[in-house]
Short mmCIF file of C-alpha atoms in Angstrom, two decimals:
data_model
loop_
_atom_site.label_atom_id
_atom_site.label_comp_id
_atom_site.label_asym_id
_atom_site.label_seq_id
_atom_site.Cartn_x
_atom_site.Cartn_y
_atom_site.Cartn_z
CA MET T 126 28.52 267.11 20.10
CA LYS T 127 28.34 264.30 17.61
CA PRO T 128 31.10 265.40 14.94
CA THR T 129 30.63 265.15 10.96
CA LEU T 130 32.15 262.97 9.01
CA PHE T 131 33.66 264.22 5.57
CA VAL T 132 34.50 261.70 2.58
CA LEU T 133 36.55 262.82 0.28
CA ALA T 134 35.17 260.77 -3.01
CA ALA T 135 35.86 263.67 -6.02
CA GLY T 136 38.38 261.40 -6.92
CA MET T 137 39.19 260.15 -10.49
CA GLY T 138 40.56 256.65 -9.62
CA SER T 139 43.00 257.02 -13.29
CA ARG T 140 44.98 254.55 -11.36
CA TYR T 141 42.86 252.77 -9.92
CA GLY T 142 41.03 252.29 -13.66
CA GLY T 143 37.27 253.53 -12.77
CA LEU T 144 35.20 255.71 -10.10
CA LYS T 145 36.89 252.98 -7.61
CA GLN T 146 34.36 255.20 -5.12
CA LEU T 147 31.36 252.87 -5.98
CA ASP T 148 33.67 248.80 -6.72
CA SER T 149 31.27 245.89 -4.98
CA LEU T 150 34.40 244.49 -3.10
CA GLY T 151 32.04 243.25 0.40
CA PRO T 152 30.58 239.74 -0.11
CA ASN T 153 27.17 241.63 0.01
CA GLY T 154 28.62 245.00 -2.27
CA GLU T 155 29.55 247.14 -0.29
CA THR T 156 32.09 249.61 -0.85
CA ILE T 157 34.90 250.72 1.13
CA MET T 158 33.40 253.76 1.88
CA ASP T 159 30.12 251.38 3.25
CA TYR T 160 32.74 250.27 6.11
CA SER T 161 33.91 253.72 7.33
CA ILE T 162 30.77 254.79 7.94
CA TYR T 163 30.25 252.43 9.44
CA ASP T 164 32.27 252.20 11.88
CA ALA T 165 32.09 255.68 12.23
CA ILE T 166 28.72 255.79 13.53
CA LYS T 167 29.71 252.95 15.68
CA SER T 168 32.29 255.48 17.33
CA GLY T 169 30.34 258.20 17.95
CA PHE T 170 29.55 260.47 14.34
CA GLY T 171 26.71 262.40 13.97
CA LYS T 172 26.71 263.25 10.40
CA ILE T 173 28.12 262.38 6.97
CA VAL T 174 29.06 264.45 4.56
CA PHE T 175 30.22 263.95 0.37
CA VAL T 176 32.32 265.62 -1.68
CA ILE T 177 32.00 264.58 -4.99
CA ARG T 178 32.15 264.99 -8.88
CA LYS T 179 28.27 266.36 -10.55
CA ASP T 180 28.19 264.29 -13.49
CA PHE T 181 28.46 260.98 -11.28
CA GLU T 182 25.61 262.42 -8.58
CA GLN T 183 22.29 260.89 -10.42
CA GLU T 184 24.41 257.05 -9.66
CA PHE T 185 26.44 257.87 -6.21
CA ARG T 186 22.86 258.79 -5.17
CA GLU T 187 20.88 255.91 -5.91
CA LYS T 188 24.61 253.20 -5.48
CA ILE T 189 25.87 254.81 -2.15
CA VAL T 190 23.72 257.66 -0.38
CA SER T 191 20.17 255.55 -0.36
CA LYS T 192 21.12 253.30 1.72
CA TYR T 193 21.63 255.67 5.01
CA GLU T 194 18.82 256.56 4.56
CA GLY T 195 17.32 256.04 8.39
CA HIS T 196 20.62 255.64 9.90
CA VAL T 197 22.48 259.04 9.58
CA PRO T 198 21.64 261.91 7.59
CA VAL T 199 23.65 263.00 4.63
CA GLU T 200 25.05 266.11 2.90
CA VAL T 201 26.38 265.94 -0.65
CA VAL T 202 28.56 268.82 -1.34
CA PHE T 203 30.36 269.28 -5.17
CA GLN T 204 34.07 270.38 -6.47
CA ALA T 205 34.60 271.69 -9.45
CA THR T 206 37.68 272.94 -11.54
CA ASP T 207 35.75 276.48 -11.49
CA ALA T 208 35.11 276.67 -7.75
CA LEU T 209 37.54 279.71 -7.40
CA PRO T 210 37.55 282.50 -4.91
CA GLU T 211 35.52 285.56 -6.93
CA GLY T 212 37.90 287.94 -9.14
CA TYR T 213 39.68 283.81 -9.98
CA LYS T 214 39.23 282.30 -13.23
CA CYS T 215 40.01 277.95 -13.99
CA PRO T 216 42.78 277.87 -16.77
CA GLU T 217 40.88 276.15 -20.36
CA ASP T 218 43.37 274.00 -20.31
CA ARG T 219 43.07 273.03 -16.48
CA THR T 220 41.38 269.37 -16.36
CA LYS T 221 42.76 268.35 -12.68
CA PRO T 222 40.85 268.71 -9.73
CA TRP T 223 42.60 271.18 -7.57
CA GLY T 224 42.75 268.37 -4.92
CA THR T 225 42.49 267.50 -1.55
CA ASN T 226 42.46 270.65 0.46
CA HIS T 227 40.27 272.39 -1.81
CA ALA T 228 37.55 269.65 -1.68
CA VAL T 229 37.43 269.86 2.29
CA LEU T 230 36.53 274.12 0.92
CA MET T 231 33.52 272.84 -0.55
CA GLY T 232 31.44 271.12 2.71
CA LYS T 233 31.47 274.99 4.03
CA SER T 234 28.57 275.22 4.00
CA VAL T 235 26.61 271.90 5.68
CA ILE T 236 29.85 271.72 7.96
CA ASN T 237 29.36 273.41 11.52
CA GLU T 238 30.39 271.28 14.69
CA PRO T 239 33.82 269.88 14.62
CA PHE T 240 34.73 267.04 11.83
CA ALA T 241 37.09 264.70 10.48
CA VAL T 242 38.29 264.07 6.60
CA ILE T 243 38.65 261.20 5.46
CA ASN T 244 39.37 259.37 2.12
CA ALA T 245 36.68 256.99 0.20
CA ASP T 246 38.32 254.41 -1.00
CA ASP T 247 41.01 253.96 1.36
CA PHE T 248 40.39 251.99 4.71
CA TYR T 249 41.26 252.34 7.50
CA GLY T 250 39.70 250.06 10.23
CA ARG T 251 37.29 250.81 13.70
CA ASP T 252 40.26 252.08 16.13
CA ALA T 253 40.74 254.52 13.85
CA PHE T 254 37.56 256.09 13.71
CA ARG T 255 37.26 255.32 17.92
CA VAL T 256 40.53 257.75 18.95
CA MET T 257 39.45 260.42 16.40
CA ALA T 258 35.40 260.70 18.13
CA GLU T 259 36.89 260.94 21.40
CA GLU T 260 39.06 263.42 20.87
CA LEU T 261 36.80 265.76 18.11
CA MET T 262 34.48 265.88 21.05
CA ARG T 263 36.42 266.92 23.73
CA PRO T 264 35.46 270.96 24.53
CA ARG T 265 37.90 273.29 22.69
CA ASP T 266 38.41 277.42 23.74
CA LYS T 267 40.54 277.86 20.81
CA LYS T 268 40.81 278.47 17.33
CA GLY T 269 42.64 275.97 15.66
CA ASP T 270 43.66 273.33 17.95
CA TYR T 271 43.35 270.45 15.49
CA CYS T 272 43.89 266.69 15.57
CA MET T 273 44.99 263.34 12.83
CA VAL T 274 45.33 259.44 12.92
CA GLY T 275 49.60 258.66 12.07
CA PHE T 276 49.09 255.22 11.14
CA ARG T 277 52.79 253.81 10.41
CA VAL T 278 54.08 253.26 6.83
CA GLY T 279 54.41 249.93 7.20
CA ASN T 280 50.88 248.94 7.51
CA THR T 281 49.75 251.26 4.24
CA MET T 282 52.00 249.69 1.42
CA THR T 283 51.14 247.91 -1.21
CA GLU T 284 53.07 245.45 -3.52
CA ASN T 285 51.45 247.08 -6.75
CA GLY T 286 53.24 250.72 -6.97
CA SER T 287 53.82 253.48 -5.44
CA VAL T 288 51.71 255.35 -3.32
CA ALA T 289 51.51 258.74 -2.24
CA ARG T 290 51.78 259.60 1.71
CA GLY T 291 51.90 262.39 4.05
CA VAL T 292 55.23 262.25 5.55
CA CYS T 293 55.07 263.42 9.59
CA SER T 294 57.28 264.29 11.59
CA THR T 295 56.13 264.65 15.61
CA LYS T 296 57.22 266.32 19.33
CA ASP T 297 55.93 265.42 22.58
CA GLY T 298 52.95 263.63 20.41
CA TYR T 299 52.24 266.74 17.99
CA LEU T 300 52.93 267.18 14.73
CA THR T 301 55.59 269.27 13.77
CA SER T 302 55.72 268.90 9.47
CA VAL T 303 54.43 267.05 7.13
CA VAL T 304 55.94 266.79 3.64
CA GLU T 305 53.38 264.76 0.51
CA ARG T 306 55.61 261.96 -1.16
CA THR T 307 54.50 260.98 -4.20
CA ALA T 308 55.78 257.99 -4.85
CA ILE T 309 56.86 255.81 -2.06
CA ALA T 310 56.97 252.40 -2.73
CA TYR T 311 59.72 248.87 -2.60
CA ASP T 312 63.13 248.64 -3.71
CA ASP T 313 63.89 244.85 -3.85
CA ASP T 314 64.56 244.24 -1.27
CA HIS T 315 61.39 244.98 0.52
CA LYS T 316 62.86 248.39 2.16
CA ILE T 317 61.04 251.71 1.64
CA PHE T 318 61.54 254.38 -0.44
CA PHE T 319 61.22 257.35 -2.05
CA THR T 320 63.64 259.99 -4.20
CA ASP T 321 63.36 263.15 -2.84
CA GLU T 322 63.14 267.27 -4.12
CA ASN T 323 67.37 266.57 -4.99
CA GLY T 324 67.09 263.12 -6.81
CA GLU T 325 68.20 261.37 -3.93
CA ILE T 326 66.50 258.74 -2.74
CA GLN T 327 65.53 257.65 0.78
CA TYR T 328 65.24 255.28 3.11
CA LEU T 329 61.72 255.27 5.48
CA ASP T 330 61.38 253.29 8.53
CA PRO T 331 58.26 251.72 8.59
CA LYS T 332 57.29 252.48 12.24
CA THR T 333 57.61 255.96 10.76
CA PRO T 334 54.26 258.05 11.10
CA VAL T 335 52.16 259.22 7.92
CA SER T 336 48.85 260.58 7.22
CA MET T 337 46.39 258.77 5.17
CA ASN T 338 44.19 262.55 5.17
CA LEU T 339 42.24 261.14 8.37
CA TRP T 340 42.55 264.78 10.27
CA GLY T 341 40.16 265.90 12.66
CA PHE T 342 39.03 269.91 12.68
CA THR T 343 37.02 272.98 13.71
CA PRO T 344 34.94 274.41 11.26
CA ASP T 345 37.94 277.25 11.88
CA TYR T 346 39.69 275.36 9.34
CA PHE T 347 36.92 276.24 6.44
CA ASP T 348 38.73 280.11 7.18
CA TYR T 349 42.76 279.21 6.69
CA SER T 350 41.82 277.61 4.41
CA GLU T 351 39.94 279.85 1.75
CA ARG T 352 43.02 282.10 2.94
CA GLU T 353 45.77 279.77 2.02
CA PHE T 354 43.85 278.74 -1.34
CA VAL T 355 44.06 282.21 -2.77
CA LYS T 356 48.59 282.06 -1.44
CA PHE T 357 47.94 278.74 -3.55
CA LEU T 358 46.09 280.59 -6.69
CA ASP T 359 48.25 283.73 -6.65
CA LYS T 360 51.35 281.35 -7.06
CA ASP T 361 50.01 278.24 -8.90
CA LEU T 362 46.32 279.25 -10.32
CA ASN T 363 48.57 278.52 -14.70
CA THR T 364 50.43 275.60 -13.46
CA PRO T 365 48.57 272.59 -14.74
CA LYS T 366 48.78 270.37 -12.38
CA ALA T 367 49.18 271.97 -9.35
CA GLU T 368 47.47 271.02 -6.59
CA PHE T 369 45.80 271.99 -3.28
CA PHE T 370 46.82 269.23 -0.71
CA ILE T 371 46.06 269.63 3.21
CA PRO T 372 49.47 268.84 4.65
CA LEU T 373 50.50 272.46 2.36
CA VAL T 374 47.76 274.01 4.88
CA ILE T 375 49.00 272.73 7.78
CA ASP T 376 52.67 273.00 7.39
CA THR T 377 51.91 276.60 6.98
CA LEU T 378 49.51 277.01 10.04
CA ILE T 379 52.08 275.02 11.82
CA ASN T 380 54.72 277.35 11.42
CA SER T 381 53.32 280.31 11.67
CA GLY T 382 51.62 278.80 14.92
CA GLU T 383 48.16 279.55 14.08
CA ALA T 384 47.21 275.77 14.65
CA THR T 385 48.29 272.34 16.63
CA VAL T 386 47.94 269.44 15.49
CA LYS T 387 47.88 266.38 17.98
CA VAL T 388 48.72 262.92 16.51
CA LEU T 389 46.72 260.06 18.03
CA ASP T 390 47.81 256.40 17.39
CA THR T 391 46.00 253.16 16.60
CA ASP T 392 47.01 250.10 15.70
CA SER T 393 44.83 249.97 12.57
CA LYS T 394 46.21 249.08 9.61
CA TRP T 395 44.85 250.33 6.37
CA PHE T 396 44.22 248.55 3.10
CA GLY T 397 42.70 250.60 -0.37
CA VAL T 398 42.47 249.82 -3.91
CA THR T 399 45.44 252.69 -5.14
CA TYR T 400 45.45 250.25 -8.88
CA ALA T 401 43.42 247.36 -9.61
CA ALA T 402 45.94 244.24 -8.67
CA ASP T 403 44.99 245.04 -5.22
CA ARG T 404 41.18 244.69 -5.67
CA GLN T 405 41.25 241.18 -4.98
CA GLY T 406 43.12 241.60 -1.36
CA VAL T 407 40.97 244.43 -0.43
CA VAL T 408 38.16 241.53 -1.16
CA ASP T 409 39.40 238.55 0.08
CA LYS T 410 39.90 240.62 3.62
CA PHE T 411 36.81 242.23 4.39
CA ALA T 412 35.03 238.48 3.33
CA GLU T 413 37.76 237.41 6.48
CA LEU T 414 36.62 240.33 8.23
CA HIS T 415 32.59 238.93 8.24
CA ALA T 416 34.19 235.49 9.24
CA ASP T 417 35.63 236.32 11.88
CA GLY T 418 33.05 238.75 13.38
CA THR T 419 34.30 242.28 12.93
CA TYR T 420 31.37 243.07 10.85
CA PRO T 421 27.73 241.35 10.66
CA GLU T 422 27.00 239.92 7.51
CA LYS T 423 24.20 243.06 6.15
CA LEU T 424 26.36 246.67 7.19
CA PHE T 425 22.97 248.37 6.58
#
């Protein structure tokens, strides 16, 4: 069974200054998503599912979905702040989305096969999709048999500000913990650091594995996520900026023994448009990748 690629494209792009999911960055108007989907199809993925906001559905279908017709089946689902379990009501002052794992939950009705989760605005590289597809097509005989691609933090930084990364600890090739750090940056000496929950500065080795939200799951992950989302809402329903992150669920399942997460190694280097100042560098990089033959003149 071919796996599905689940693309998280509902973010507001507030730091970037617009809907960066729709930004034309390649030499023929390609978006970052186009490269991810091209690489995923080449690697063996058989279906694409996008989660977006309903308010830009028409533009998204016209500019993004239409180009894949004839290449791969596509589904579109929607993330909204009022998409909550029965008995829960979104607070009136809530404007922020509920987070990445809430977005994942929106795919339950259309995904019945192993699937990978990616961010729409991150470039992962073909090798990352290759190792993920190979792992997802491996036979499984139990629940909670998951995986992730571990990128080296030094290969995921931007010179233009801080980034959010899931900092990983591993043992024997499996994830033991992942902690979301929301402000990892370079200091004046170009060392990588973040400030922990105690206000202390912590430095990271450039080879430290981090999650770039390239996760591999089987459909049972939806059931675990629904359970954990209820727990999250019981605690943080009225916390305006609280988010239900994928690493939160993963850490819970690892600690309970309900899941294992194999960490897949890759030599791929991430790049993306976290900030507007990142844009030109990404445009230049895609031009290089077309010029050297990594990508054809037109992807689709």
